[in-house]
Tab-separated table of C-alpha atoms in Angstrom:
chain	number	residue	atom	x	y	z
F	255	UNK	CA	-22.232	-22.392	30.077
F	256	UNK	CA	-20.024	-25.189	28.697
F	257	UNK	CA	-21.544	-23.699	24.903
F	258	UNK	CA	-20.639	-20.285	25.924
F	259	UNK	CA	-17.243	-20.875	26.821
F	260	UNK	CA	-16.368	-23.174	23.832
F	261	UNK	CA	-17.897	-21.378	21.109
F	262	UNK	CA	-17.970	-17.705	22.285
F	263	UNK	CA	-19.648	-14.566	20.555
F	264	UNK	CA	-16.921	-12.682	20.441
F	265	UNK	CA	-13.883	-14.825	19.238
F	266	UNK	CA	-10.169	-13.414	18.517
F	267	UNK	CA	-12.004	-10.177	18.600
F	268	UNK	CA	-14.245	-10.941	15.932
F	269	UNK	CA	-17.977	-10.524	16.409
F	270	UNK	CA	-19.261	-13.815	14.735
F	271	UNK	CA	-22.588	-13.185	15.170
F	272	UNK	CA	-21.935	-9.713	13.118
F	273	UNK	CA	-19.784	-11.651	10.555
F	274	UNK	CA	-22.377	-14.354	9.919
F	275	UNK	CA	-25.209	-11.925	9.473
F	276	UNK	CA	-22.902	-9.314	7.075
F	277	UNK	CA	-22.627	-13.103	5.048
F	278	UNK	CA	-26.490	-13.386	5.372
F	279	UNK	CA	-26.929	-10.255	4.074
F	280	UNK	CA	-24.813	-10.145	1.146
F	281	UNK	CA	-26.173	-13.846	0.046
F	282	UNK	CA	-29.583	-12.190	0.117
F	283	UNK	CA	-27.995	-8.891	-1.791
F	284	UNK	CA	-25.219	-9.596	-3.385
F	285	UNK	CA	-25.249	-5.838	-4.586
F	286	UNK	CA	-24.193	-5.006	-1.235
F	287	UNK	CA	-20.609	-6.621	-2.171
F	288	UNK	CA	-19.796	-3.972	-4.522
F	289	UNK	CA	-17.314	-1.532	-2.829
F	290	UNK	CA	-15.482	1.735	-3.774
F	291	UNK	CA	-12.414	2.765	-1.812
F	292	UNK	CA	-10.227	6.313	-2.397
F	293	UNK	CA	-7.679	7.852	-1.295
F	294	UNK	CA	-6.395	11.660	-1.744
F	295	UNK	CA	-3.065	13.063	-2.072
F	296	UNK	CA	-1.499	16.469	-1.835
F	297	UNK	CA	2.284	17.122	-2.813
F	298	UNK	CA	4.115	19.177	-0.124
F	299	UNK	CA	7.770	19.642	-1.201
F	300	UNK	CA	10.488	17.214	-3.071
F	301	UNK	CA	9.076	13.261	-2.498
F	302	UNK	CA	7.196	14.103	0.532
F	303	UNK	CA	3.399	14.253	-0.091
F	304	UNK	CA	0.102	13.838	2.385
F	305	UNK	CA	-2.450	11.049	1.835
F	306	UNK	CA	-5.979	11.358	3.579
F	307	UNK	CA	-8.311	8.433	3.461
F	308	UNK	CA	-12.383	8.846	4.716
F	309	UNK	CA	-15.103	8.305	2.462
F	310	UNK	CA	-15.902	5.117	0.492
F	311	UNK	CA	-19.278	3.319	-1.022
F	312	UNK	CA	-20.127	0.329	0.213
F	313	UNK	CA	-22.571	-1.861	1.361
F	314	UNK	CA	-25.883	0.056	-0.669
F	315	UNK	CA	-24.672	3.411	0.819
F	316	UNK	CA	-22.086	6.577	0.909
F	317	UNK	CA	-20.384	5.191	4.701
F	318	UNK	CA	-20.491	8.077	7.251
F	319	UNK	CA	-19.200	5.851	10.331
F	320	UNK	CA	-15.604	7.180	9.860
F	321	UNK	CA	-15.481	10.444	11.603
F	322	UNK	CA	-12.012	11.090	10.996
F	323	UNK	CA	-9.253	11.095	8.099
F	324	UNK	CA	-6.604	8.580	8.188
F	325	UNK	CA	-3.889	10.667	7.279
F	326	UNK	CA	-0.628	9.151	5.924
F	327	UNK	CA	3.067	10.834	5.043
F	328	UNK	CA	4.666	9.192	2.186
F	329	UNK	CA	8.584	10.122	1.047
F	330	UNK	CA	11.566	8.833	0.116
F	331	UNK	CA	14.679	8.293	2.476
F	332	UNK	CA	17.380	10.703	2.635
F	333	UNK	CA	19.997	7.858	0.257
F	334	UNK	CA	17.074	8.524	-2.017
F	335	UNK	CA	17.640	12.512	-2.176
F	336	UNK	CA	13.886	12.707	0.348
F	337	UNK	CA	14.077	14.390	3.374
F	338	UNK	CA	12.325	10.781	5.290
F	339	UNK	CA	9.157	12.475	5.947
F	340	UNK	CA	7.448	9.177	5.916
F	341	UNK	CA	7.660	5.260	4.430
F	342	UNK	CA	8.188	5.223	0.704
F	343	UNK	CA	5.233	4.284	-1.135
F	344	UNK	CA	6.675	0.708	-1.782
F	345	UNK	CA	6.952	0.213	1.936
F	346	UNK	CA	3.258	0.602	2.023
F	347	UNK	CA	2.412	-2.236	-0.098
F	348	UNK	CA	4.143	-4.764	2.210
F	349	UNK	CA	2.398	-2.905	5.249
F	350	UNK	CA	-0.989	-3.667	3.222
F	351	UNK	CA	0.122	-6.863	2.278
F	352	UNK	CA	0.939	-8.184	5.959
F	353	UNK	CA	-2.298	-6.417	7.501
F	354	UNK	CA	-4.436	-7.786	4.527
F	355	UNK	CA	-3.417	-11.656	5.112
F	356	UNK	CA	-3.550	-10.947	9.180
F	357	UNK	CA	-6.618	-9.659	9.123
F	358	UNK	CA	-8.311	-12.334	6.775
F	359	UNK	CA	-6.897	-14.705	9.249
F	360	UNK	CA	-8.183	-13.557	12.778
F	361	UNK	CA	-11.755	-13.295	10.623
F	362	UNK	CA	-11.291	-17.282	8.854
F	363	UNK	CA	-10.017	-18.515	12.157
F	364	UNK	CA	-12.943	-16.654	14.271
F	365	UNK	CA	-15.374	-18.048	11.839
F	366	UNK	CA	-13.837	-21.418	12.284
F	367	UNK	CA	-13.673	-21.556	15.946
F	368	UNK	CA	-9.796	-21.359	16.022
F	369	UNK	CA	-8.601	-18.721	18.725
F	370	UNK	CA	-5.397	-17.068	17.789
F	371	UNK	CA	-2.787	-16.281	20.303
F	372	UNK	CA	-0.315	-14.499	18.201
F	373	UNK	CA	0.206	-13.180	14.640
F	374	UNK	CA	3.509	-11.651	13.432
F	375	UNK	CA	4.886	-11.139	10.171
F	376	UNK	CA	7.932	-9.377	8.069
F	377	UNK	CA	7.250	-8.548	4.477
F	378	UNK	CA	10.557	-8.129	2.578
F	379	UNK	CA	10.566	-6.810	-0.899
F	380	UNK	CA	13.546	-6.629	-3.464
F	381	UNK	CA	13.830	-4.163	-5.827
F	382	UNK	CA	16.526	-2.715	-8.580
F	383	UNK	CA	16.089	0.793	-8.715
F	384	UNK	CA	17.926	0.742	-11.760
F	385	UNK	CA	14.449	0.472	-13.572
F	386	UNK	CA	12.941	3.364	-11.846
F	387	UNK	CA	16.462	5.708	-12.034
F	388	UNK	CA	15.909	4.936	-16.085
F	389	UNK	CA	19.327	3.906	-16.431
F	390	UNK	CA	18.192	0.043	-17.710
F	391	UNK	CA	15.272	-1.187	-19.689
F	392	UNK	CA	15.534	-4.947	-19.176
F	393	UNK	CA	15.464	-3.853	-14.875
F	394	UNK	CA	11.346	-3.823	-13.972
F	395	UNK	CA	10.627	-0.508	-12.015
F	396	UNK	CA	8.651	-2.520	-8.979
F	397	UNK	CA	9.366	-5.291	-7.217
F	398	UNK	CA	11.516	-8.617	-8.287
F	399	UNK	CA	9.742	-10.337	-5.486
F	400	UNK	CA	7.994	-10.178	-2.361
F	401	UNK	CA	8.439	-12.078	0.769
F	402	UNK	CA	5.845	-12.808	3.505
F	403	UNK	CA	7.178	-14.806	6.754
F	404	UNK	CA	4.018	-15.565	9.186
F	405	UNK	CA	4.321	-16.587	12.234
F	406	UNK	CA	1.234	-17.714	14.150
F	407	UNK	CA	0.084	-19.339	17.695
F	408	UNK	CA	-3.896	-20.628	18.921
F	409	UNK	CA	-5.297	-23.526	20.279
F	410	UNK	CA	-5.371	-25.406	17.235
F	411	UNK	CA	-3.089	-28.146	15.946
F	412	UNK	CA	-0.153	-27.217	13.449
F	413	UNK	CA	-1.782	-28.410	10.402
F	414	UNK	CA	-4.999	-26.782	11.408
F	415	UNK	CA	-3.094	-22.685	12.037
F	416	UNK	CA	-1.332	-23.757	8.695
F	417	UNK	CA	-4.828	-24.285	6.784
F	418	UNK	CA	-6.158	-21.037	7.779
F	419	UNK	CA	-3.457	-19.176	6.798
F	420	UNK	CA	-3.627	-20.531	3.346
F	421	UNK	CA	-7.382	-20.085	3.285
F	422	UNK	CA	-6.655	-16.070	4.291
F	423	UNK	CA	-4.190	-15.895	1.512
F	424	UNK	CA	-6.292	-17.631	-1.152
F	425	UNK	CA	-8.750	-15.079	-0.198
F	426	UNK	CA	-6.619	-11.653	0.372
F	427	UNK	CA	-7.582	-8.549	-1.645
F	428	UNK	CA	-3.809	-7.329	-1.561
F	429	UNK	CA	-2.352	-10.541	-2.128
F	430	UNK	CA	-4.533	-10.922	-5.201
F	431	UNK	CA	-3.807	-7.405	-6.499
F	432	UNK	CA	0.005	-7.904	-6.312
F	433	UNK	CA	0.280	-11.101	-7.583
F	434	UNK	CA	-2.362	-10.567	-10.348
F	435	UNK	CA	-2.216	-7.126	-11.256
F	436	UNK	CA	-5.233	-4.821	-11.921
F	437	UNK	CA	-5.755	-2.172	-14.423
F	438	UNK	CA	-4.876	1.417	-13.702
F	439	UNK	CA	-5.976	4.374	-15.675
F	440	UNK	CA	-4.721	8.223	-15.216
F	441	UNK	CA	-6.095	10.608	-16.134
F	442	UNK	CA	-4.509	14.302	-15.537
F	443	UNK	CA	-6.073	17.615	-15.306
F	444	UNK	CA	-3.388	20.533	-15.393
F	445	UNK	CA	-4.849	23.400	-13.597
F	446	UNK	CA	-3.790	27.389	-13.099
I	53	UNK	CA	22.399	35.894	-10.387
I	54	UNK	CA	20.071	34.851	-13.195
I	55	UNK	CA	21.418	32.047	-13.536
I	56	UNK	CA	20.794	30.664	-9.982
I	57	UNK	CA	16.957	32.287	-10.366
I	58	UNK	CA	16.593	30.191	-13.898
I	59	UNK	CA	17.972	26.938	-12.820
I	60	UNK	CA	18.107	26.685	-8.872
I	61	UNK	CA	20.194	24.135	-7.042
I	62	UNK	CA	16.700	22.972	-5.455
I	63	UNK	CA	13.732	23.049	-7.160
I	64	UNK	CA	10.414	21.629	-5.945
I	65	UNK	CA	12.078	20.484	-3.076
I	66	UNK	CA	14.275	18.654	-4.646
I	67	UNK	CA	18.032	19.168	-4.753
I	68	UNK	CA	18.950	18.600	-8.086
I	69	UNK	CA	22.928	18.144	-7.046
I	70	UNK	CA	21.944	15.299	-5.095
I	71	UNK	CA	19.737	13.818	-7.702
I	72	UNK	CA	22.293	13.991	-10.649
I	73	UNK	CA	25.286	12.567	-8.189
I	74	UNK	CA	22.754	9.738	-6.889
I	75	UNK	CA	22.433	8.759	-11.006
I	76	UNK	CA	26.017	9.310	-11.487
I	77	UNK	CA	26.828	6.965	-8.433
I	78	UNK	CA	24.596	4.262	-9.660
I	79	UNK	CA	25.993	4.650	-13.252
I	80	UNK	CA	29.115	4.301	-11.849
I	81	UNK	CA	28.189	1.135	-9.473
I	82	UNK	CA	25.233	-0.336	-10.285
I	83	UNK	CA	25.082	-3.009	-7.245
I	84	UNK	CA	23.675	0.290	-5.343
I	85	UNK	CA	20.682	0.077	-7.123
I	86	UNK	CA	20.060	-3.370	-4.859
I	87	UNK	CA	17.087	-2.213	-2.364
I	88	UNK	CA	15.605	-4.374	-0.205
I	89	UNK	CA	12.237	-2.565	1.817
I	90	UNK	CA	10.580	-4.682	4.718
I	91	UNK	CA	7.586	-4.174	6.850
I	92	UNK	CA	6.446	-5.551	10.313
I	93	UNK	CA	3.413	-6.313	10.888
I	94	UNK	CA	1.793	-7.239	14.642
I	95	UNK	CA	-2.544	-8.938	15.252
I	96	UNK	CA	-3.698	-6.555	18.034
I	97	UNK	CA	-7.346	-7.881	17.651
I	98	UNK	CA	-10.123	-8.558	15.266
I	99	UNK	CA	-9.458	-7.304	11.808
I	100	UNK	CA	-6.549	-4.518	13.741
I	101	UNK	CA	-2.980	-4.991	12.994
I	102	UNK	CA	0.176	-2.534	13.938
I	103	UNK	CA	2.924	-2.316	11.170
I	104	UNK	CA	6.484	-0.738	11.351
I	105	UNK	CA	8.159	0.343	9.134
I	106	UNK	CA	12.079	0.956	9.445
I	107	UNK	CA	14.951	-0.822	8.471
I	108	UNK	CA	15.912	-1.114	4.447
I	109	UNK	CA	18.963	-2.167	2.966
I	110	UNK	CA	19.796	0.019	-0.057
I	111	UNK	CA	22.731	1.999	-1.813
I	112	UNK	CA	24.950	-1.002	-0.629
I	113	UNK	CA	24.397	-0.599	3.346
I	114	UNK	CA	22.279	-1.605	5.664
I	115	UNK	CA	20.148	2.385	5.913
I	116	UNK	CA	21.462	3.985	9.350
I	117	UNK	CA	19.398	7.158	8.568
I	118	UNK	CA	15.645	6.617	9.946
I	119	UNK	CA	15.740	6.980	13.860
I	120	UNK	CA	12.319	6.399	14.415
I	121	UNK	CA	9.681	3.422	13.209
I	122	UNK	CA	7.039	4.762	11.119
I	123	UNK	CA	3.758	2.767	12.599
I	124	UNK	CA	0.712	2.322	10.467
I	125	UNK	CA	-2.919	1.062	11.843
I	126	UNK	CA	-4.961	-1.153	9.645
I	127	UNK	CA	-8.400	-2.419	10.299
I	128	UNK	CA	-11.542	-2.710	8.314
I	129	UNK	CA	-14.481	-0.657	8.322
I	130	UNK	CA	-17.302	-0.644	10.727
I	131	UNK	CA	-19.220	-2.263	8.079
I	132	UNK	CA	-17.154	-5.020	7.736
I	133	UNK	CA	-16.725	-6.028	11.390
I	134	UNK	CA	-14.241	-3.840	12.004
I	135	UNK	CA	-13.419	-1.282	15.043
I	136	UNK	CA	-11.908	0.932	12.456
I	137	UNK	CA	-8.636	2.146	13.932
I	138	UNK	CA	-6.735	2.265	10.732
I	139	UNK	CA	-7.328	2.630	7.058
I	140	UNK	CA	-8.101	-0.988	5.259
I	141	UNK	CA	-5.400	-3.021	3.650
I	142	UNK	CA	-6.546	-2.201	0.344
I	143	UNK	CA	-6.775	1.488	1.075
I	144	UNK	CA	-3.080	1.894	1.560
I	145	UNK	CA	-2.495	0.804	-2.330
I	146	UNK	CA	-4.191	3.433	-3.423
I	147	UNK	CA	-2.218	6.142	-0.992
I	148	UNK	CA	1.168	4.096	-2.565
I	149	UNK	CA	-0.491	4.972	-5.830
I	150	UNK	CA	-0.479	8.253	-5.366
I	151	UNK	CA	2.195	8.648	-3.220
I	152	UNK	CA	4.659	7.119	-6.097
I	153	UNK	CA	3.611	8.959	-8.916
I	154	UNK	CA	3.740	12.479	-7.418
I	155	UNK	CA	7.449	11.794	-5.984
I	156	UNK	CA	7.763	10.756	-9.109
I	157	UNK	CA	6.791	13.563	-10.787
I	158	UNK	CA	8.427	15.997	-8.438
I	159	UNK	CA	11.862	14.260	-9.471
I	160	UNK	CA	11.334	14.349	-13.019
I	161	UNK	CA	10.147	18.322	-12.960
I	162	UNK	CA	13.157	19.379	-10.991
I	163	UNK	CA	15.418	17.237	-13.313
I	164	UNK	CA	13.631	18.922	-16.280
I	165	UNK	CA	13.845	22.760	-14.781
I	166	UNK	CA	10.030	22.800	-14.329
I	167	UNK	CA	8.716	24.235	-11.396
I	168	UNK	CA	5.616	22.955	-10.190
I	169	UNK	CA	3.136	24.881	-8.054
I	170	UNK	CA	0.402	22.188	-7.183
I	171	UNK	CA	0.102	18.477	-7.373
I	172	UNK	CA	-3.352	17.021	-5.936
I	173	UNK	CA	-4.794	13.557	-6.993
I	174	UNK	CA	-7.966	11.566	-6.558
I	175	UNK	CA	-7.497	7.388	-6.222
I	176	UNK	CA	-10.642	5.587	-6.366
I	177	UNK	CA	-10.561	1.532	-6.451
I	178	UNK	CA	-13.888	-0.502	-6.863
I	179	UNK	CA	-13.986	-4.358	-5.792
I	180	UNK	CA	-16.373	-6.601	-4.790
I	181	UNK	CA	-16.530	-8.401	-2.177
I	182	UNK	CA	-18.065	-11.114	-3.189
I	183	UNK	CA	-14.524	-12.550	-3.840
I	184	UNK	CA	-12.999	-12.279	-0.312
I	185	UNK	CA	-16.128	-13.138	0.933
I	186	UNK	CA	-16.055	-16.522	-0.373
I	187	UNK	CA	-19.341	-16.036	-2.382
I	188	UNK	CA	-18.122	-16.243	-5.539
I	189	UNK	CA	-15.469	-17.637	-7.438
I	190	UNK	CA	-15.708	-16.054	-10.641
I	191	UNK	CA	-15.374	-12.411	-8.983
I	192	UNK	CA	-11.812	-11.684	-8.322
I	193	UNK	CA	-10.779	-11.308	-4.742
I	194	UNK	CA	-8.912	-8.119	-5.328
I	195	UNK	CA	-9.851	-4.701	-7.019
I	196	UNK	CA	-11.580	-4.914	-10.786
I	197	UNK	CA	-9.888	-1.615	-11.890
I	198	UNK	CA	-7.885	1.265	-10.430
I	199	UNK	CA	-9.049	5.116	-11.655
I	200	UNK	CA	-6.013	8.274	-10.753
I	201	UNK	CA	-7.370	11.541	-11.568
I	202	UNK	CA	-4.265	13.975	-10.839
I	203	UNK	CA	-4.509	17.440	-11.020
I	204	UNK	CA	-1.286	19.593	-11.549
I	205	UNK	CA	0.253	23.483	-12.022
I	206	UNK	CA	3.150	24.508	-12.665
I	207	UNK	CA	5.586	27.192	-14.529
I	208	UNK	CA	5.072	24.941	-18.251
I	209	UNK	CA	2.907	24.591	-20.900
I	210	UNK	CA	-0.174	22.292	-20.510
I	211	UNK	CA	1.745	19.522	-22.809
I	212	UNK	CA	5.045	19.391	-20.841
I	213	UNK	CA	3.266	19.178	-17.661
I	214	UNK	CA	1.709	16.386	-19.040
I	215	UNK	CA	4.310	14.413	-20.429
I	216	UNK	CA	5.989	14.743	-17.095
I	217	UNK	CA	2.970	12.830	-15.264
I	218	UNK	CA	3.399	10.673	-18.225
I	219	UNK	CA	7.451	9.869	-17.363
I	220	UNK	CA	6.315	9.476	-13.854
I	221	UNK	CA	4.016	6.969	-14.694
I	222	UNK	CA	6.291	4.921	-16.902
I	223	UNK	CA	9.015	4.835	-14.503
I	224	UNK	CA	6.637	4.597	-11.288
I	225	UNK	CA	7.087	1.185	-9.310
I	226	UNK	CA	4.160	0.975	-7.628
I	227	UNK	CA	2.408	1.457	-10.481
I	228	UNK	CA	4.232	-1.037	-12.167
I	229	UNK	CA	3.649	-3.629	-9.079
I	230	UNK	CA	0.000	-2.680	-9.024
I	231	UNK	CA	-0.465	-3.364	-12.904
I	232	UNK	CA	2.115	-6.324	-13.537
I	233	UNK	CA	1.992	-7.990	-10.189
I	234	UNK	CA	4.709	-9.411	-8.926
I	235	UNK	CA	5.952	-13.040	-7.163
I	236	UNK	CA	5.090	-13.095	-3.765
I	237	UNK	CA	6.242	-16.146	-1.388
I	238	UNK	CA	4.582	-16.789	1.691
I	239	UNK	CA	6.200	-18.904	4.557
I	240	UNK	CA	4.096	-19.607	7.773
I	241	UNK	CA	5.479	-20.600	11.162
I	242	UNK	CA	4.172	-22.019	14.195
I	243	UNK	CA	4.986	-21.024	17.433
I	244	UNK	CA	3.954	-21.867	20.812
């Protein structure tokens, strides 16, 4: 069918009828909006420590989909005295950053009817370690600035792939976060 | 030698040689201190992207070191139309949260002759999605607040373990980028 083919179910591998109805339901209960995500960490040796991610609330309930932990290396590089046992933990914010604004925009342009052919990006970020290295107090220890360079393809005009982009990064979680800021409290327990 | 049991050339992992030349060599030049990280970041389908992480300029070279990409899944939940073949964008902050401070704090121990024995932490981040959802426009898009509970032994008092989480944390950059923010530019191409 004509409908079928020009309006599909399933569209940039999006399931719009399950996006529409997750919509639905959180108009109806917005309670199911509120989310918790974690993340643990154990320190192995130097820089290098192990991340596992698994559990979070969300949606009215303790999720028990995930069957697995996502487990993730973090260390320095060896010009930073680590031993390179995985991406420093800066790298991962332009990873998050890139996958946050991609996957905002297979979902907006799904929703929209748009289907994507491609979507590639390089996140740059500059940084002075002079801050961190406590050798300056006028150098910030994170970021000076962060760069994202998208480049997408679909069947849509130019104007059209450009729009959705800017609606996935007026809606990103990450983007928000690192251009806003959010509060961060630590707490530490010392232990025998 | 007691000396070499009292104050080891590596300590936590971390040799302290290197450490105190890397500070000496910045001291001396501080144009190494320029670091530029990048990530790439490829749509596979739906809310699943593939990012790589490699290439950094730092230390005033292009990094020659790292042999291999480090490749990172995202996706979102299940729940939120996703397959769920990587953690979710937001996710990885937290892991960087972690991730930063207990490098961190490894550094600063070994700098400070204090050996630890165990460094474990807890990130939770709560958000609603009422923002990203398009729902609301007076709930934020990103997380509402941040909570690190970090648990740590070592060979000090309870105070000096402390204040070393505390140095950590004032000198950590992705706790600075997570609680400042930071500029972030984004270009978009399109390609056929």
């Amino acid at each position: 069918m004509m409908t079928t083919t020009s309006d599909p179910a399933v569209r940039n591998g999006v399931d719009r009828a399950a996006l529409f109805a997750t919509l639905d339901a959180v108009k109806a209960n917005p309670d199911l909006a509120r989310f918790q995500f974690r993340a643990t960490n154990r320190w192995l040796t130097g820089t290098h420590s192990q991340g596992r991610i698994r559990g979070f609330y969300g949606a009215g309930a303790e999720d028990n989909t995930r069957i697995v932990d996502f487990v993730l290396d973090a260390d320095h590089p060896r010009v930073l005295t680590g031993a390179d046992s995985g991406p420093t933990p800066v790298e991962f914010l332009l990873h998050a950053l890139a996958a946050c604004l991609t996957a905002g925009l297979a979902n907006i342009a799904a929703a929209r009817g748009v289907t994507l052919t491609s979507v590639e990006s390089t996140v740059t970020g500059d940084i002075n370690l002079l801050g961190i290295l406590g050798l300056s107090d006028e150098v910030r220890n994170g970021y000076e600035g962060i760069k994202v360079d998208l480049r997408v393809s679909g069947d849509a005009p130019d104007d059209v792939l450009r729009d959705l982009v800017e609606r996935s990064r007026a809606r990103s979680a990450v983007y928000d976060v690192l251009t806003g800021g959010v509060p961060v409290d630590v707490t530490v327990d010392v232990v025998s």
